[in-house]
XYZ file of C-alpha atoms in Angstrom:
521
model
C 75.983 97.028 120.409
C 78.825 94.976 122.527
C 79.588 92.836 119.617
C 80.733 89.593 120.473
C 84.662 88.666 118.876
C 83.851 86.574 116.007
C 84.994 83.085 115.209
C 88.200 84.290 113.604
C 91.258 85.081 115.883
C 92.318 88.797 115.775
C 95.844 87.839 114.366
C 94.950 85.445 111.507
C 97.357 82.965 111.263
C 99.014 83.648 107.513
C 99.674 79.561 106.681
C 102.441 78.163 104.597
C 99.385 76.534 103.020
C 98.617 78.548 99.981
C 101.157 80.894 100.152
C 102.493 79.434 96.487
C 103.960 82.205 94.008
C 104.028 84.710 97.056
C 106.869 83.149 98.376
C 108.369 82.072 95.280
C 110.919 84.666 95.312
C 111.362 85.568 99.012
C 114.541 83.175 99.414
C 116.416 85.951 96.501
C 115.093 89.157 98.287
C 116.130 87.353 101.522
C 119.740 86.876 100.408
C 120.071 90.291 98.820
C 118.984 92.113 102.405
C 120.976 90.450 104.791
C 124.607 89.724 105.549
C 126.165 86.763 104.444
C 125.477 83.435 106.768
C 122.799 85.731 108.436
C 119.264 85.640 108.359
C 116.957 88.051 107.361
C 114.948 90.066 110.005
C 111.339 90.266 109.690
C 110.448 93.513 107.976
C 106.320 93.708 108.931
C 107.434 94.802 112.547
C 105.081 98.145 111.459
C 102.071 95.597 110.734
C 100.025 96.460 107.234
C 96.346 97.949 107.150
C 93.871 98.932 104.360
C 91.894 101.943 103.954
C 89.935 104.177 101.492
C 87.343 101.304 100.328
C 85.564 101.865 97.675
C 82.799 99.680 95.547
C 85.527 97.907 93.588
C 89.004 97.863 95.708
C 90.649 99.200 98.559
C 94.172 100.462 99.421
C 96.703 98.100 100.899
C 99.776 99.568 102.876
C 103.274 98.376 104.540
C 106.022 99.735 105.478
C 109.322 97.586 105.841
C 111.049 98.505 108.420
C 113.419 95.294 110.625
C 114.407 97.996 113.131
C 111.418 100.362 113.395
C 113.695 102.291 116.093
C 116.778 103.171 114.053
C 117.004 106.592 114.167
C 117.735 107.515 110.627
C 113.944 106.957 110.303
C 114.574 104.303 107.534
C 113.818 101.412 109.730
C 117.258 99.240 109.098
C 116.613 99.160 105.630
C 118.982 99.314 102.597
C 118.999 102.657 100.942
C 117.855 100.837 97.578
C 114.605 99.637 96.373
C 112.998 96.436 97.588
C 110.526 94.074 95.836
C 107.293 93.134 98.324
C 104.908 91.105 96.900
C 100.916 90.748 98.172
C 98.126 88.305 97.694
C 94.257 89.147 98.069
C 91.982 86.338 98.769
C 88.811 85.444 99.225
C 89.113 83.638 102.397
C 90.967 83.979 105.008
C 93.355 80.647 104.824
C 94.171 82.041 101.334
C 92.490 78.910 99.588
C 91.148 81.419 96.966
C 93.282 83.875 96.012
C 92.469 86.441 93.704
C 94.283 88.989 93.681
C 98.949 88.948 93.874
C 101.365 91.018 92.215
C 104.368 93.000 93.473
C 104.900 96.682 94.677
C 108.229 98.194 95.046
C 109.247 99.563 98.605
C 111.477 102.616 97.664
C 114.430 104.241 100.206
C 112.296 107.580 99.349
C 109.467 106.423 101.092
C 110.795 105.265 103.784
C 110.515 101.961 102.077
C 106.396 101.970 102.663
C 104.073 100.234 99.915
C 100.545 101.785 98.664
C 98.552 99.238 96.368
C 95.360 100.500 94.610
C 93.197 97.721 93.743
C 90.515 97.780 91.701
C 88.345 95.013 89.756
C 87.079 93.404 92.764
C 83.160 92.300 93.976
C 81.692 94.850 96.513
C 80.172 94.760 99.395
C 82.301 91.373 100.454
C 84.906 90.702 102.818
C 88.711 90.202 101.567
C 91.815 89.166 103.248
C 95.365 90.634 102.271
C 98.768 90.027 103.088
C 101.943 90.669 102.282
C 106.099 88.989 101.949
C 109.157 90.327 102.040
C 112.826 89.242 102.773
C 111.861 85.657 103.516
C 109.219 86.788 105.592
C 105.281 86.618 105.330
C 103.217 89.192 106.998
C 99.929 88.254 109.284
C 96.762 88.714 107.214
C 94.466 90.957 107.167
C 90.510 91.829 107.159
C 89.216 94.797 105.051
C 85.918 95.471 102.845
C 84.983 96.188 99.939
C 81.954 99.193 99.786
C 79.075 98.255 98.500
C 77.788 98.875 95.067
C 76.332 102.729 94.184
C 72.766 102.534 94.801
C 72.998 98.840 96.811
C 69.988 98.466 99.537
C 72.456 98.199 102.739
C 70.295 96.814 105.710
C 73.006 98.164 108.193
C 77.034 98.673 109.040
C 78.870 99.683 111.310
C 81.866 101.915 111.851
C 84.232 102.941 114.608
C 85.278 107.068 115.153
C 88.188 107.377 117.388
C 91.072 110.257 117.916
C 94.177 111.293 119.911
C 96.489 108.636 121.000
C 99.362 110.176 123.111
C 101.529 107.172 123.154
C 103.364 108.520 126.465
C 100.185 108.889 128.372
C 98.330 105.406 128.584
C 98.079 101.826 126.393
C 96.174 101.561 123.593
C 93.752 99.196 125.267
C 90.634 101.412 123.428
C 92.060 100.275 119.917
C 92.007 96.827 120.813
C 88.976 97.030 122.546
C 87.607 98.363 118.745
C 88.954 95.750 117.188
C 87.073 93.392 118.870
C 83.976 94.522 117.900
C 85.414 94.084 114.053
C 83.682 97.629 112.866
C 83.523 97.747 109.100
C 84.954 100.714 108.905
C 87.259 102.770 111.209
C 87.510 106.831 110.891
C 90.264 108.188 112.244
C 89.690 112.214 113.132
C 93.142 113.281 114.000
C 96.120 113.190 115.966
C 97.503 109.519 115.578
C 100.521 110.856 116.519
C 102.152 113.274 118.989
C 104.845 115.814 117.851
C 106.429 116.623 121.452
C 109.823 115.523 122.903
C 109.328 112.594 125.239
C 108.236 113.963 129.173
C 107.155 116.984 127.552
C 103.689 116.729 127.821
C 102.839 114.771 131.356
C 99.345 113.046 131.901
C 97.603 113.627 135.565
C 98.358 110.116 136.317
C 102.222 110.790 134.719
C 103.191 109.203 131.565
C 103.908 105.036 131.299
C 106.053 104.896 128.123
C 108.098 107.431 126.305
C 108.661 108.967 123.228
C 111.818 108.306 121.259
C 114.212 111.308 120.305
C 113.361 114.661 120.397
C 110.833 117.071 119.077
C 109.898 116.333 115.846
C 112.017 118.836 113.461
C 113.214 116.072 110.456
C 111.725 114.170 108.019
C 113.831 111.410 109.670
C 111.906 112.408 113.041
C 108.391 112.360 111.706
C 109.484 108.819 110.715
C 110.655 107.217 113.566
C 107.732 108.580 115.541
C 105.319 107.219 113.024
C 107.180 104.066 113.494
C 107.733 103.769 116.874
C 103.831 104.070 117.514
C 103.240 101.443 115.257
C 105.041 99.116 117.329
C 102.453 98.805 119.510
C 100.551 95.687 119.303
C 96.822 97.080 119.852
C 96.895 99.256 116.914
C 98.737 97.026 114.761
C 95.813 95.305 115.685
C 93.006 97.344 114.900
C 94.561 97.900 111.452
C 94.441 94.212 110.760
C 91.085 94.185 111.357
C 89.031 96.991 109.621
C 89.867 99.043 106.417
C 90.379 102.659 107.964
C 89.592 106.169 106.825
C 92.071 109.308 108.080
C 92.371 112.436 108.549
C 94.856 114.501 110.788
C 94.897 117.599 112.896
C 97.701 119.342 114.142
C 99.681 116.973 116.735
C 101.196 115.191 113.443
C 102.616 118.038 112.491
C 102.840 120.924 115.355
C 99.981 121.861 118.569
C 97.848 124.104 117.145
C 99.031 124.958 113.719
C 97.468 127.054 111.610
C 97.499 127.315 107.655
C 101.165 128.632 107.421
C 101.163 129.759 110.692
C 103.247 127.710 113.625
C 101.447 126.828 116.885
C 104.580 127.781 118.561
C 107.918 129.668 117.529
C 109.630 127.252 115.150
C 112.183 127.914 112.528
C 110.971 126.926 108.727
C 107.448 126.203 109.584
C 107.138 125.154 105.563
C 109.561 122.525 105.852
C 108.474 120.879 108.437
C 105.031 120.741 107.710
C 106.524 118.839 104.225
C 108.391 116.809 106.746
C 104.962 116.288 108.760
C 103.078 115.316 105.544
C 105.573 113.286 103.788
C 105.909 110.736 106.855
C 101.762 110.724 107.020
C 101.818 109.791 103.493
C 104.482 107.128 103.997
C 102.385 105.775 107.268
C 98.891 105.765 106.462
C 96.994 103.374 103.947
C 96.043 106.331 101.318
C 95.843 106.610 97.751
C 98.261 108.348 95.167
C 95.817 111.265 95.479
C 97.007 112.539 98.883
C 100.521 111.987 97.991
C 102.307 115.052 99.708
C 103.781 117.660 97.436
C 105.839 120.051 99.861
C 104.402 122.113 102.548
C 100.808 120.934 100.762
C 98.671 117.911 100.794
C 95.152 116.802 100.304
C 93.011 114.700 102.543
C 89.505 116.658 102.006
C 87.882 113.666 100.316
C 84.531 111.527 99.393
C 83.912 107.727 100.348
C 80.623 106.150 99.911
C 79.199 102.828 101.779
C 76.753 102.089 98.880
C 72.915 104.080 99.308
C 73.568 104.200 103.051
C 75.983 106.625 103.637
C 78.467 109.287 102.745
C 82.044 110.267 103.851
C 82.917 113.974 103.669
C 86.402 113.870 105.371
C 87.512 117.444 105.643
C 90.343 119.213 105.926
C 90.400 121.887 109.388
C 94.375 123.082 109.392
C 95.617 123.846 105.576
C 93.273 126.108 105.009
C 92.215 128.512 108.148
C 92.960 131.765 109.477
C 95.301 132.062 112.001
C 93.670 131.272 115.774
C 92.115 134.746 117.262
C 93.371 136.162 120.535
C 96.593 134.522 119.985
C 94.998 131.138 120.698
C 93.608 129.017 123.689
C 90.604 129.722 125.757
C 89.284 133.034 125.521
C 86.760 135.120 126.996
C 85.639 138.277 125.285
C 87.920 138.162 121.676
C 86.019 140.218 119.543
C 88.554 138.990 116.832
C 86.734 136.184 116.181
C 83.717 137.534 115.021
C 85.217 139.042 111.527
C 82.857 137.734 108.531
C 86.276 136.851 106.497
C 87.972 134.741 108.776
C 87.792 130.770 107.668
C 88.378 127.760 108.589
C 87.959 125.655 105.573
C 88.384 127.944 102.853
C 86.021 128.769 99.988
C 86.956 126.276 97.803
C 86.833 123.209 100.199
C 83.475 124.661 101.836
C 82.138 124.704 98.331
C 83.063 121.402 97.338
C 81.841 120.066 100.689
C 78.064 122.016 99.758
C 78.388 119.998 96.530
C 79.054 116.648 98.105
C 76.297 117.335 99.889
C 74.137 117.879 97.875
C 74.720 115.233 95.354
C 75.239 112.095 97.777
C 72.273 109.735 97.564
C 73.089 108.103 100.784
C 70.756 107.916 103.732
C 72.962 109.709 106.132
C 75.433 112.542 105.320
C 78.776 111.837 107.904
C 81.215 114.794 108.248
C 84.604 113.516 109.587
C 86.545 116.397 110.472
C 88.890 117.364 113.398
C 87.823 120.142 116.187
C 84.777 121.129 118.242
C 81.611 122.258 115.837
C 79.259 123.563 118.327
C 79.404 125.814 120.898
C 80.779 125.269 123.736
C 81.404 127.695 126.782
C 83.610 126.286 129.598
C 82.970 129.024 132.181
C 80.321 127.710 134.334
C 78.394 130.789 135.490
C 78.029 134.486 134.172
C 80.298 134.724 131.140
C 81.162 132.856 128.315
C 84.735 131.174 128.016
C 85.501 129.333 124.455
C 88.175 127.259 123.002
C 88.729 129.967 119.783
C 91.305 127.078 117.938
C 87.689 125.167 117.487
C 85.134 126.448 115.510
C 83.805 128.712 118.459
C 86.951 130.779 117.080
C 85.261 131.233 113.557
C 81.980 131.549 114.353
C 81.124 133.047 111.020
C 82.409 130.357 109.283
C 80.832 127.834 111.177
C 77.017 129.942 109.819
C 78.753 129.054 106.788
C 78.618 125.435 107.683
C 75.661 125.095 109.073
C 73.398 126.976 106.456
C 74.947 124.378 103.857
C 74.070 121.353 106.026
C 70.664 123.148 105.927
C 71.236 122.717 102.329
C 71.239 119.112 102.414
C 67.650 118.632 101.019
C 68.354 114.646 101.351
C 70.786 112.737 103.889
C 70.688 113.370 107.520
C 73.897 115.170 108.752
C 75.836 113.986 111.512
C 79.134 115.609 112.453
C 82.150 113.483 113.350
C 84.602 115.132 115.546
C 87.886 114.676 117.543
C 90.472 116.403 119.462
C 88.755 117.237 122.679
C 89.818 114.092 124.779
C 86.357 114.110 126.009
C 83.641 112.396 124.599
C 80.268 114.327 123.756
C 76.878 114.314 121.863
C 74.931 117.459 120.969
C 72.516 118.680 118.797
C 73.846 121.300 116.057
C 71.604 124.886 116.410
C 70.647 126.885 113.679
C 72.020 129.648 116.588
C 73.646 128.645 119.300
C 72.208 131.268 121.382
C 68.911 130.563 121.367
C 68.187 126.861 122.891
C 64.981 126.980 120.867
C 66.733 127.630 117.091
C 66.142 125.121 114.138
C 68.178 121.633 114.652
C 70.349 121.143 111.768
C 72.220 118.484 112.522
C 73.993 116.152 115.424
C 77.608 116.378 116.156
C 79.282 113.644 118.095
C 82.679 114.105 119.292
C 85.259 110.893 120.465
C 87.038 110.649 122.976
C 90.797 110.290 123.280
C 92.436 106.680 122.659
C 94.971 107.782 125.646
C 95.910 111.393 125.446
C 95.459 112.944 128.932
C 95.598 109.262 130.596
C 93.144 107.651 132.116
C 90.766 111.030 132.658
C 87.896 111.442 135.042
C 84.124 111.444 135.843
C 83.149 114.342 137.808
C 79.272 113.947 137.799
C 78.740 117.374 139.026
C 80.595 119.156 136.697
C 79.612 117.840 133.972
C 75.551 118.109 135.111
C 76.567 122.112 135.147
C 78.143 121.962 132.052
C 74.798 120.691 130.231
C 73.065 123.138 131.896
C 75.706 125.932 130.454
C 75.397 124.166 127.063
C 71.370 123.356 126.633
C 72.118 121.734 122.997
C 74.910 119.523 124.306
C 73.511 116.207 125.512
C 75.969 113.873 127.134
C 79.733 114.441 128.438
C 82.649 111.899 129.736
C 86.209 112.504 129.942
C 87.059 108.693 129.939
C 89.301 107.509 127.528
C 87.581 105.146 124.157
C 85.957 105.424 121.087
C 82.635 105.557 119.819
C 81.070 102.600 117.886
C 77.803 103.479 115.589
C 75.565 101.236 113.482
C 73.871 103.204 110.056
C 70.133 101.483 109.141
C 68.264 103.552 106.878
C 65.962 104.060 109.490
C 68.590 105.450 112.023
C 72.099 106.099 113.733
C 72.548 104.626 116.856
C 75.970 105.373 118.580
C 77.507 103.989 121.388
C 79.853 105.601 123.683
C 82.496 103.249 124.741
C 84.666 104.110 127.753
C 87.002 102.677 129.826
C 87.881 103.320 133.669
C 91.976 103.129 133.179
C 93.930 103.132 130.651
C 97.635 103.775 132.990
C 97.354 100.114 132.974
C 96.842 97.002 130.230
C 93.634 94.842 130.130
C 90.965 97.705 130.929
C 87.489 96.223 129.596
C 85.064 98.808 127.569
C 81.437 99.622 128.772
C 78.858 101.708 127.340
C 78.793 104.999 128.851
C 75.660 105.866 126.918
C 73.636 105.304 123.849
C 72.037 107.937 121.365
C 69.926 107.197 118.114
C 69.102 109.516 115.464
C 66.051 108.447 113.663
C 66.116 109.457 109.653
C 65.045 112.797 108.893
C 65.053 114.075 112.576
C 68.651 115.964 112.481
C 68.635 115.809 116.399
C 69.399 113.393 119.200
C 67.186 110.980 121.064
């Protein structure tokens, strides 16, 4: 599947030509913002993106922000509100517009914009864009879904995770882009919480983090921002509508329900600072607005007949980690019946999803390590108990109500490891020969831990270790799959170096899952 760039350039050119009542007021907002005899300074230096498609509209975000390293976190903006407007259109030169209107950027939020259209054709391809302060935006590319019940002959859609900004370029991202995926689903950690040279790749780090560990709301910000300013992502944004999800990293390693990963002062506050600045960065609807220490990103998208989003939520909801965390051999903790890691509610709202999606394949976006996995090659048994391996009765849980999914093939989407895998999903995992329920396949990192490794050997031994798990690479990339209603085929997409710009992507390997098979070939 090495798609071929298409004819349009990855930054669209947004053209005086058309631009009309979008810029009809810019020259007032313009005068308002800046000093006297000065110009304005663009405000898009964050980029836009869409995300959450549905049938009839999308989400469109911004945030406005002419110094996106000022570190108040509000981006050199005025602490009062700001028109933007925005124009939808048909094409992308904006000859046929058909969709404007304005959205208020608000000190609050950090000045960020979240526009919820609805009314518009699915399945069809829109462009967006955005003005501001004198300033037009670039334009972008985003979807509509198709229609409930459409005949989809195929699309395709991106999974990708972990982007340490410190430890490598986002080459992966624009690598993605390229390949214009319909869809891009982001499972976690988009950004990194630690103080800059905190956290050191093997190859050491090429950029840094800005201020400090992330305590503030004003901290959450500016790192939110100052990721942004990287040109790849902004990038891969422009070019797909995104779904998104996070982990921990965007709000503390290895947190926990209302349990810290580490020893920090007013864990509830933070996490509300955390949340807030997600909220204010990331194209989602009203519906995950963040109130407090609590949010909601367990969710439902649908690509027409052919397939189903269940985005789930791994961190509000869990028990704290067993054995005080990390790799463990030998924690009988993690064995108790009650521990969870989704909850009951969530688990029984993802049974009902299930069961009442009509799409050909059932996709589970959600953040850590499904299957087992045992790291200790040899006698023994060594597991990473902040993944599932750590909840093992709640994973049954899980896996008896993909079982339950009489129609829709599951497929597990996963993140967090840094190292990409594919592996079949066992009925129990200690048996090799136990019912297939399902396939989970697990991205890579975008740069966290650098540029990674291929040790041949030890990976060969940890197949043999694992008998369900079917491919391993600790390369950097993403993975890139294409949904027929007669299979899933995913590519693994890899590249040798990311320590460096202008790496090119390869495919490391290729898996299908034919309909109605729930395993890999």
């Amino acid at each position: 599947m090495d798609h071929k760039p298409s004819r349009r350039a990855f930054l669209i050119a947004a053209t005086a030509a058309g631009a009309g009542g979008l810029l009809s007021s810019a020259s007032a907002v313009a005068a308002s913002a800046a000093p006297a005899g000065r110009a304005a300074r663009d405000p898009f230096t964050l980029g836009i993106a869409s995300g959450d498609p549905a049938a009839d509209g999308f989400v469109l975000w911004t945030r406005l922000a002419p110094e996106p390293l000022a570190p108040d976190g509000h981006g050199g903006m005025p602490s009062r509100d700001v028109e933007v407007g925005w124009q939808v259109a048909a094409d992308e030169r904006f000859r046929q517009v058909v969709r404007t209107g304005t959205a208020t950027a608000r000190p609050g939020s950090a000045h960020s914009v979240h526009v919820e259209l609805q009314g518009l054709q699915p399945g069809r391809e829109y462009f967006y864009r955005f003005r501001s302060g004198g300033h037009l935006s670039e334009a972008g590319r985003t979807l509509t879904a198709p229609a409930p019940g459409t005949a989809e002959t195929s699309f395709t859609f991106a999974a990708v995770s972990c982007a340490q900004y410190e430890h490598g370029y986002y080459t992966a991202y624009r690598r993605m882009a390229e390949q214009h995926p319909d869809l891009v689903v982001h499972l976690g950690d988009y950004i990194y919480e630690y103080s800059g040279g905190i956290y050191t790749a093997a190859q050491g780090n090429v950029r840094e983090h800005a201020g400090g560990k992330l305590q503030t709301l004003a901290d959450y910000r500016l790192r939110h921002a100052q990721y942004k300013t990287d040109p790849d992502l902004r990038l891969a944004h422009l070019n797909s509508p995104w779904l998104v999800i996070f982990d921990d990293h965007e709000v503390e390693n290895n947190w926990a329900g209302d349990n810290p990963g580490t020893l920090v002062p007013d864990f509830a506050t933070r996490k509300a600072a955390g949340f807030q600045a997600y909220y204010e960065n990331m194209p989602l609807r009203r519906s995950a607005v963040a109130r407090g220490p609590r949010i909601k990103i367990n969710r439902t998208v649908a690509w027409g007949s052919l397939a189903t989003f269940h985005l789930l939520d791994s961190r509000q909801f869990r028990d704290d980690q067993p054995c005080d965390d990390g790799m463990r051999s030998g924690c009988d903790e993690r064995l108790g019946q009650e521990r969870v890691m989704l909850g009951d509610e969530q688990m029984k709202w993802l049974a009902g999803g299930l069961r009442s999606a009509p799409a050909a394949w059932n996709l589970i976006a959600q953040q850590v390590i499904v299957g087992q996995r045992d790291y200790h090659l040899g006698p023994g048994r060594e597991l990473n108990v902040d993944a599932w391996d750590g909840y093992p009765a709640e994973r049954d849980r899980l896996l008896r109500t993909l079982t339950g999914a009489a129609t829709g093939n599951p497929v597990v989407l996963t993140g967090d490891a840094h190292v990409a895998s594919a592996s079949d999903l066992l009925a129990d995992f200690d048996d090799p020969d136990s019912e297939r329920v399902g396939v989970e396949l697990v991205a890579t990192s975008i740069s966290s831990d650098g540029d990674g490794y291929h040790d041949a050997a030890r990976d060969a031994a940890l197949l043999e270790e694992n008998p369900h798990l079917r491919f391993v690479n600790e390369r950097r990339g993403y993975i890139m799959c294409q949904a027929t209603p007669q299979e899933l085929r995913a590519d693994f997409r890899t590249l040798d170096y990311i320590s460096r710009k202008g790496a090119p992507a390869r495919t490391a390997a290729t898996f299908t899952i034919p309909a109605g098979e729930r395993a890999l070939t």
